[in-house]
Every structure is written in C-alpha cells, then in structure tokens.
mmCIF file of C-alpha atoms in Angstrom:
data_model
loop_
_atom_site.group_PDB
_atom_site.id
_atom_site.type_symbol
_atom_site.label_atom_id
_atom_site.label_comp_id
_atom_site.label_asym_id
_atom_site.label_seq_id
_atom_site.Cartn_x
_atom_site.Cartn_y
_atom_site.Cartn_z
ATOM 1 C CA UNK A 20 -48.161 98.183 41.013
ATOM 2 C CA UNK A 21 -51.098 100.580 41.245
ATOM 3 C CA UNK A 22 -50.036 103.515 39.088
ATOM 4 C CA UNK A 23 -53.475 105.068 38.916
ATOM 5 C CA UNK A 24 -56.313 105.140 41.363
ATOM 6 C CA UNK A 25 -59.891 106.293 40.981
ATOM 7 C CA UNK A 26 -62.437 106.692 43.726
ATOM 8 C CA UNK A 27 -65.939 107.978 43.522
ATOM 9 C CA UNK A 28 -69.204 107.958 45.396
ATOM 10 C CA UNK A 29 -72.051 106.164 43.630
ATOM 11 C CA UNK A 30 -75.205 107.688 45.061
ATOM 12 C CA UNK A 31 -77.501 110.573 44.227
ATOM 13 C CA UNK A 32 -74.904 113.226 43.462
ATOM 14 C CA UNK A 33 -73.010 111.250 40.830
ATOM 15 C CA UNK A 34 -69.833 113.100 41.844
ATOM 16 C CA UNK A 35 -66.419 111.743 40.915
ATOM 17 C CA UNK A 36 -63.208 112.394 42.843
ATOM 18 C CA UNK A 37 -59.889 111.375 41.325
ATOM 19 C CA UNK A 38 -56.604 110.436 42.974
ATOM 20 C CA UNK A 39 -53.301 109.525 41.401
ATOM 21 C CA UNK A 40 -50.820 107.072 42.884
ATOM 22 C CA UNK A 41 -47.607 105.667 41.560
ATOM 23 C CA UNK A 42 -43.940 106.134 40.832
ATOM 24 C CA UNK A 43 -43.447 104.977 37.268
ATOM 25 C CA UNK A 44 -41.300 106.590 34.570
ATOM 26 C CA UNK A 45 -43.226 109.348 32.849
ATOM 27 C CA UNK A 46 -43.202 110.469 29.230
ATOM 28 C CA UNK A 47 -41.439 113.823 28.818
ATOM 29 C CA UNK A 48 -44.623 115.891 28.928
ATOM 30 C CA UNK A 49 -45.563 114.790 32.464
ATOM 31 C CA UNK A 50 -44.086 115.371 35.893
ATOM 32 C CA UNK A 51 -46.613 113.576 38.126
ATOM 33 C CA UNK A 52 -44.913 111.863 41.072
ATOM 34 C CA UNK A 53 -45.961 110.358 44.368
ATOM 35 C CA UNK A 54 -49.542 110.847 45.566
ATOM 36 C CA UNK A 55 -51.392 113.910 44.364
ATOM 37 C CA UNK A 56 -54.947 115.127 44.716
ATOM 38 C CA UNK A 57 -55.704 116.966 41.507
ATOM 39 C CA UNK A 58 -58.719 118.236 39.639
ATOM 40 C CA UNK A 59 -59.034 116.684 36.206
ATOM 41 C CA UNK A 60 -60.154 118.832 33.286
ATOM 42 C CA UNK A 61 -63.833 118.402 32.528
ATOM 43 C CA UNK A 62 -65.565 118.164 29.159
ATOM 44 C CA UNK A 63 -69.163 117.747 28.109
ATOM 45 C CA UNK A 64 -69.507 115.182 25.307
ATOM 46 C CA UNK A 65 -72.630 116.178 23.382
ATOM 47 C CA UNK A 66 -74.285 113.028 22.041
ATOM 48 C CA UNK A 67 -76.625 115.176 19.941
ATOM 49 C CA UNK A 68 -73.712 116.234 17.721
ATOM 50 C CA UNK A 69 -72.614 114.223 14.722
ATOM 51 C CA UNK A 70 -70.211 111.504 15.960
ATOM 52 C CA UNK A 71 -67.296 113.047 14.028
ATOM 53 C CA UNK A 72 -67.691 116.309 15.988
ATOM 54 C CA UNK A 73 -68.058 115.061 19.575
ATOM 55 C CA UNK A 74 -64.386 114.827 20.541
ATOM 56 C CA UNK A 75 -62.962 117.862 18.721
ATOM 57 C CA UNK A 76 -62.324 119.934 21.849
ATOM 58 C CA UNK A 77 -60.687 117.001 23.657
ATOM 59 C CA UNK A 78 -58.496 116.222 20.639
ATOM 60 C CA UNK A 79 -57.386 119.826 20.367
ATOM 61 C CA UNK A 80 -56.437 120.130 24.039
ATOM 62 C CA UNK A 81 -54.668 116.731 24.266
ATOM 63 C CA UNK A 82 -53.158 116.660 20.776
ATOM 64 C CA UNK A 83 -49.465 116.241 21.687
ATOM 65 C CA UNK A 84 -49.802 113.622 24.469
ATOM 66 C CA UNK A 85 -52.355 111.778 22.329
ATOM 67 C CA UNK A 86 -49.898 111.578 19.446
ATOM 68 C CA UNK A 87 -47.238 110.221 21.833
ATOM 69 C CA UNK A 88 -49.623 107.644 23.323
ATOM 70 C CA UNK A 89 -50.827 106.362 19.954
ATOM 71 C CA UNK A 90 -47.223 105.963 18.775
ATOM 72 C CA UNK A 91 -46.488 103.953 21.931
ATOM 73 C CA UNK A 92 -49.620 101.805 21.586
ATOM 74 C CA UNK A 93 -48.675 100.982 17.986
ATOM 75 C CA UNK A 94 -45.266 99.799 19.171
ATOM 76 C CA UNK A 95 -46.924 97.124 21.335
ATOM 77 C CA UNK A 96 -48.604 95.221 18.544
ATOM 78 C CA UNK A 97 -47.146 92.936 15.831
ATOM 79 C CA UNK A 98 -47.853 93.685 12.141
ATOM 80 C CA UNK A 99 -50.462 90.922 11.975
ATOM 81 C CA UNK A 100 -52.477 92.748 14.636
ATOM 82 C CA UNK A 101 -52.475 95.881 12.484
ATOM 83 C CA UNK A 102 -53.849 93.778 9.640
ATOM 84 C CA UNK A 103 -56.657 92.515 11.891
ATOM 85 C CA UNK A 104 -57.637 96.079 12.822
ATOM 86 C CA UNK A 105 -57.529 97.166 9.180
ATOM 87 C CA UNK A 106 -59.932 94.365 8.282
ATOM 88 C CA UNK A 107 -62.259 95.281 11.148
ATOM 89 C CA UNK A 108 -62.448 98.857 9.881
ATOM 90 C CA UNK A 109 -63.097 97.676 6.324
ATOM 91 C CA UNK A 110 -66.115 95.726 7.608
ATOM 92 C CA UNK A 111 -67.417 98.618 9.723
ATOM 93 C CA UNK A 112 -69.985 99.623 10.641
ATOM 94 C CA UNK A 113 -70.647 96.261 12.223
ATOM 95 C CA UNK A 114 -71.647 94.578 15.467
ATOM 96 C CA UNK A 115 -68.208 95.194 16.919
ATOM 97 C CA UNK A 116 -67.714 98.725 15.547
ATOM 98 C CA UNK A 117 -71.163 100.375 15.500
ATOM 99 C CA UNK A 118 -71.733 103.214 13.029
ATOM 100 C CA UNK A 119 -71.778 105.804 15.823
ATOM 101 C CA UNK A 120 -68.400 104.662 17.198
ATOM 102 C CA UNK A 121 -66.948 104.439 13.689
ATOM 103 C CA UNK A 122 -67.819 108.102 13.201
ATOM 104 C CA UNK A 123 -66.226 109.080 16.501
ATOM 105 C CA UNK A 124 -63.020 107.195 15.650
ATOM 106 C CA UNK A 125 -62.927 108.980 12.288
ATOM 107 C CA UNK A 126 -63.370 112.343 13.983
ATOM 108 C CA UNK A 127 -60.455 111.667 16.335
ATOM 109 C CA UNK A 128 -58.255 110.470 13.476
ATOM 110 C CA UNK A 129 -58.973 113.675 11.572
ATOM 111 C CA UNK A 130 -57.528 115.836 14.363
ATOM 112 C CA UNK A 131 -53.883 114.973 13.569
ATOM 113 C CA UNK A 132 -51.828 114.080 10.518
ATOM 114 C CA UNK A 133 -49.639 111.844 12.703
ATOM 115 C CA UNK A 134 -52.133 108.994 13.084
ATOM 116 C CA UNK A 135 -54.818 107.216 11.071
ATOM 117 C CA UNK A 136 -58.131 105.533 11.891
ATOM 118 C CA UNK A 137 -56.268 102.239 12.255
ATOM 119 C CA UNK A 138 -53.908 103.849 14.770
ATOM 120 C CA UNK A 139 -56.811 105.284 16.783
ATOM 121 C CA UNK A 140 -58.569 101.905 16.801
ATOM 122 C CA UNK A 141 -55.420 100.246 18.154
ATOM 123 C CA UNK A 142 -55.314 102.831 20.941
ATOM 124 C CA UNK A 143 -58.973 102.108 21.704
ATOM 125 C CA UNK A 144 -58.104 98.473 22.339
ATOM 126 C CA UNK A 145 -56.101 99.579 25.393
ATOM 127 C CA UNK A 146 -57.644 96.862 27.613
ATOM 128 C CA UNK A 147 -57.142 94.136 25.029
ATOM 129 C CA UNK A 148 -53.515 95.301 24.633
ATOM 130 C CA UNK A 149 -52.623 95.945 28.262
ATOM 131 C CA UNK A 150 -55.160 94.593 30.739
ATOM 132 C CA UNK A 151 -54.906 95.876 34.264
ATOM 133 C CA UNK A 152 -56.886 97.132 37.276
ATOM 134 C CA UNK A 153 -58.834 95.965 40.294
ATOM 135 C CA UNK A 154 -61.954 97.346 41.981
ATOM 136 C CA UNK A 155 -63.994 97.082 45.138
ATOM 137 C CA UNK A 156 -67.591 98.043 45.853
ATOM 138 C CA UNK A 157 -68.923 98.349 49.405
ATOM 139 C CA UNK A 158 -71.580 99.982 51.549
ATOM 140 C CA UNK A 159 -70.352 102.840 53.762
ATOM 141 C CA UNK A 160 -72.410 103.272 56.911
ATOM 142 C CA UNK A 161 -70.592 106.529 57.582
ATOM 143 C CA UNK A 162 -71.500 108.022 54.213
ATOM 144 C CA UNK A 163 -74.804 106.208 53.864
ATOM 145 C CA UNK A 164 -73.846 105.388 50.299
ATOM 146 C CA UNK A 165 -72.294 102.851 47.979
ATOM 147 C CA UNK A 166 -68.549 103.415 47.616
ATOM 148 C CA UNK A 167 -67.003 102.061 44.434
ATOM 149 C CA UNK A 168 -63.218 102.333 44.177
ATOM 150 C CA UNK A 169 -60.630 101.145 41.679
ATOM 151 C CA UNK A 170 -57.069 101.345 40.488
ATOM 152 C CA UNK A 171 -55.850 101.262 36.901
ATOM 153 C CA UNK A 172 -52.689 99.189 36.850
ATOM 154 C CA UNK A 173 -52.003 99.322 33.133
ATOM 155 C CA UNK A 174 -48.420 98.841 31.991
ATOM 156 C CA UNK A 175 -48.859 101.946 29.812
ATOM 157 C CA UNK A 176 -49.999 104.086 32.764
ATOM 158 C CA UNK A 177 -47.231 106.644 32.239
ATOM 159 C CA UNK A 178 -48.859 107.617 28.957
ATOM 160 C CA UNK A 179 -52.464 107.207 30.037
ATOM 161 C CA UNK A 180 -52.184 109.565 33.001
ATOM 162 C CA UNK A 181 -51.255 112.401 30.614
ATOM 163 C CA UNK A 182 -54.602 111.834 28.863
ATOM 164 C CA UNK A 183 -57.013 111.715 31.820
ATOM 165 C CA UNK A 184 -60.100 113.899 31.964
ATOM 166 C CA UNK A 185 -63.593 113.768 33.403
ATOM 167 C CA UNK A 186 -66.409 113.571 30.873
ATOM 168 C CA UNK A 187 -70.132 114.165 31.170
ATOM 169 C CA UNK A 188 -72.043 112.554 28.320
ATOM 170 C CA UNK A 189 -75.052 114.726 27.544
ATOM 171 C CA UNK A 190 -78.185 114.204 25.469
ATOM 172 C CA UNK A 191 -80.907 116.831 25.023
ATOM 173 C CA UNK A 192 -79.169 118.911 27.674
ATOM 174 C CA UNK A 193 -79.382 116.153 30.310
ATOM 175 C CA UNK A 194 -76.635 114.060 31.868
ATOM 176 C CA UNK A 195 -76.673 110.460 30.609
ATOM 177 C CA UNK A 196 -73.532 109.241 32.385
ATOM 178 C CA UNK A 197 -70.109 110.442 33.420
ATOM 179 C CA UNK A 198 -66.713 108.853 33.774
ATOM 180 C CA UNK A 199 -62.964 109.154 33.834
ATOM 181 C CA UNK A 200 -61.695 108.961 30.249
ATOM 182 C CA UNK A 201 -58.446 108.756 28.290
ATOM 183 C CA UNK A 202 -58.199 111.206 25.390
ATOM 184 C CA UNK A 203 -58.333 109.340 22.095
ATOM 185 C CA UNK A 204 -60.439 106.489 23.471
ATOM 186 C CA UNK A 205 -64.227 106.464 23.250
ATOM 187 C CA UNK A 206 -65.157 103.427 25.381
ATOM 188 C CA UNK A 207 -65.875 103.306 29.109
ATOM 189 C CA UNK A 208 -63.465 101.952 31.722
ATOM 190 C CA UNK A 209 -64.943 103.776 34.715
ATOM 191 C CA UNK A 210 -68.435 105.228 34.716
ATOM 192 C CA UNK A 211 -71.440 106.209 36.746
ATOM 193 C CA UNK A 212 -75.074 106.651 35.794
ATOM 194 C CA UNK A 213 -76.450 108.923 38.558
ATOM 195 C CA UNK A 214 -79.124 107.359 40.762
ATOM 196 C CA UNK A 215 -78.791 104.051 38.898
ATOM 197 C CA UNK A 216 -75.431 102.231 38.866
ATOM 198 C CA UNK A 217 -71.651 102.575 38.720
ATOM 199 C CA UNK A 218 -69.268 100.518 36.616
ATOM 200 C CA UNK A 219 -65.599 99.576 36.463
ATOM 201 C CA UNK A 220 -63.692 97.277 34.144
ATOM 202 C CA UNK A 221 -61.101 94.988 35.764
ATOM 203 C CA UNK A 222 -58.377 92.645 34.621
ATOM 204 C CA UNK A 223 -58.986 88.958 34.189
ATOM 205 C CA UNK A 224 -55.855 87.615 32.555
ATOM 206 C CA UNK A 225 -56.203 84.830 30.024
ATOM 207 C CA UNK A 226 -54.521 84.783 26.642
ATOM 208 C CA UNK A 227 -52.304 87.173 24.701
ATOM 209 C CA UNK A 228 -52.676 90.420 22.769
ATOM 210 C CA UNK A 229 -52.899 88.450 19.546
ATOM 211 C CA UNK A 230 -55.519 86.076 21.010
ATOM 212 C CA UNK A 231 -57.670 89.042 21.975
ATOM 213 C CA UNK A 232 -57.362 90.695 18.570
ATOM 214 C CA UNK A 233 -58.260 87.408 16.859
ATOM 215 C CA UNK A 234 -61.439 87.272 18.958
ATOM 216 C CA UNK A 235 -62.233 90.810 17.790
ATOM 217 C CA UNK A 236 -62.106 89.366 14.293
ATOM 218 C CA UNK A 237 -64.589 86.634 15.272
ATOM 219 C CA UNK A 238 -67.616 88.861 15.727
ATOM 220 C CA UNK A 239 -66.818 89.893 19.285
ATOM 221 C CA UNK A 240 -66.517 93.468 20.454
ATOM 222 C CA UNK A 241 -64.212 95.581 22.584
ATOM 223 C CA UNK A 242 -65.055 95.478 26.268
ATOM 224 C CA UNK A 243 -64.934 99.255 26.677
ATOM 225 C CA UNK A 244 -67.366 99.698 23.769
ATOM 226 C CA UNK A 245 -69.838 97.330 25.434
ATOM 227 C CA UNK A 246 -69.501 99.202 28.725
ATOM 228 C CA UNK A 247 -70.258 102.545 27.112
ATOM 229 C CA UNK A 248 -73.323 101.164 25.345
ATOM 230 C CA UNK A 249 -74.575 99.808 28.673
ATOM 231 C CA UNK A 250 -74.052 103.159 30.414
ATOM 232 C CA UNK A 251 -75.937 104.976 27.659
ATOM 233 C CA UNK A 252 -78.751 102.493 27.071
ATOM 234 C CA UNK A 253 -79.596 100.833 30.399
ATOM 235 C CA UNK A 254 -81.474 102.582 33.169
ATOM 236 C CA UNK A 255 -81.183 100.248 36.168
ATOM 237 C CA UNK A 256 -78.591 98.181 38.008
ATOM 238 C CA UNK A 257 -80.373 94.932 37.090
ATOM 239 C CA UNK A 258 -80.539 95.866 33.404
ATOM 240 C CA UNK A 259 -76.851 96.785 33.377
ATOM 241 C CA UNK A 260 -75.820 93.466 34.934
ATOM 242 C CA UNK A 261 -77.942 91.533 32.455
ATOM 243 C CA UNK A 262 -76.574 93.432 29.459
ATOM 244 C CA UNK A 263 -72.939 93.066 30.525
ATOM 245 C CA UNK A 264 -73.481 89.345 31.060
ATOM 246 C CA UNK A 265 -74.930 88.670 27.630
ATOM 247 C CA UNK A 266 -72.656 90.359 25.057
ATOM 248 C CA UNK A 267 -69.728 88.307 23.620
ATOM 249 C CA UNK A 268 -66.463 90.168 24.201
ATOM 250 C CA UNK A 269 -62.937 89.905 22.857
ATOM 251 C CA UNK A 270 -60.973 89.405 26.088
ATOM 252 C CA UNK A 271 -61.601 87.973 29.569
ATOM 253 C CA UNK A 272 -62.682 90.595 32.095
ATOM 254 C CA UNK A 273 -64.206 91.133 35.514
ATOM 255 C CA UNK A 274 -67.023 93.681 35.561
ATOM 256 C CA UNK A 275 -67.845 95.337 38.868
ATOM 257 C CA UNK A 276 -71.210 97.074 39.036
ATOM 258 C CA UNK A 277 -72.483 99.067 42.008
ATOM 259 C CA UNK A 278 -76.128 99.917 42.628
ATOM 260 C CA UNK A 279 -77.642 103.050 44.119
ATOM 261 C CA UNK A 280 -78.559 101.491 47.470
ATOM 262 C CA UNK A 281 -77.175 98.936 49.881
ATOM 263 C CA UNK A 282 -78.254 95.327 50.309
ATOM 264 C CA UNK A 283 -78.369 94.360 46.622
ATOM 265 C CA UNK A 284 -76.064 91.520 45.600
ATOM 266 C CA UNK A 285 -75.489 89.725 42.337
ATOM 267 C CA UNK A 286 -73.654 86.438 41.911
ATOM 268 C CA UNK A 287 -71.621 85.854 38.768
#
C-alpha cells in the first residue's frame, strides 16, 4: 500500500508540494480519505534557540495526536526494547544521541505529562520500528528540473498523517533546509537543501525491530538523525552522498539523493 505520498521539485525554488493517498483506518481525530491535495501547516524551526525550545509551538499544536501516536508506538515494542532505549538515554549525549538532539527530545517530552523522554525516543525510531517507503528521482525535460518523488508506506501511517507539517529549519535568519516532518520526531525522512540536493529515506528490509534496536546499542545511530545532520552540515550533492555512505546506522536503508542539475549520477 502507499498510504502517504510526497512530491516536490528539487531545483532553485526549494518548494515542496504534498499529496496524500490511501484508504487505511484512521485514528479518531482524523477523517482523511481517498486522494486529497491539502496545504500542510508550516513552522519555522529556529536552530539558534536552545534545543529544548525549538519544538514548543509544534508540540502545543499537535499535542493530542502526538500523545495518541506515542502510545501506539510504545505498543509496538517489547519490554526489552524499552530497556535498550533507557540505556541509550543514560549514556547520552553520545555518538548516537548528540547533545543537541538530546535537548530537543527533552523539550518535546516536557510538553506533555502523558509521555517521557524514553517514550519520545521510541517514537523517533519510527523507521527502525516500521520501515516503509519508496522513492524515485528523475530529470524532467518539461520542467527543466530534477523531480524527486516518494511515498511513505509505513504501517503506522494512520497515526503519522495526523502529525504531518512542513518545516523550514532556520539559522541566523536564513533557510538551512526544509522538509516534511512528523510532530514529535526530530530526524529527517524527506528533505531538501535549496540549490544543493534533495533527500529521501527508503525501506530496505532486513532484520527485526529488536535487531535494529540492538544495533542502536552497538554504537550505531538512527537513520533519520544521520539524515538531518547531513542536511544541516553538508553543502553539496557530492558531500551529502559521501556523508550518508560513511556513517554506521542501526537498520538497513536505501538513501535516494537528488542533485540540483541533470546528468549527475552516483553508483552505490
């Protein structure tokens, strides 16, 4: 199934257009059905703020569906997985939970008395818990631009689509990157760095939820965390490909990266 679909143009404008597709059971708060063209809410995430403060507006606006999603995500994992996440947080900040991300997770956890930092971390391992999605990148002669499209076929899509928003990550008043986000998560699944590259994270199935969480405990990091660091720290398509290829991650994945012009290919 393809319960969610994202399409955007990766060229000079950096614009993102969102489409929804699917016919899956929804949580009570949502009534999305069929195919709809909608405008997602937009938020600026100010990277100059203290990490604990960056997601306060998002948490406030998505508080109820976020509480429902985190409760559902917790139901997917066995008790031993909770223990693994607890140990990861006790060791943080670390290579797999950088200090900046630790602060952001804490800030999100502080927005509700119905979940803890451990609960928020479990929700942030959405790919490791429920891998899904496929992408395509191509050159459009009609548009004269790279077109990078994807779906998000997660099994928990009914909850995730109640949490969607578009985010622009800003530093010193300038756009660093933008992407389609899920409230409560801080990593990147879909992103674009204007005039540089676009990114999508795609399923490569191998192993189980527990396998992936064990790898997190073996000095590997969440895929979405790596992707966000690449979008914030790398300035070119070539640098992004190199960085994504070199960091040990917790679960198998296919990265798809689009450049800002046609004719550039990378073998993996």
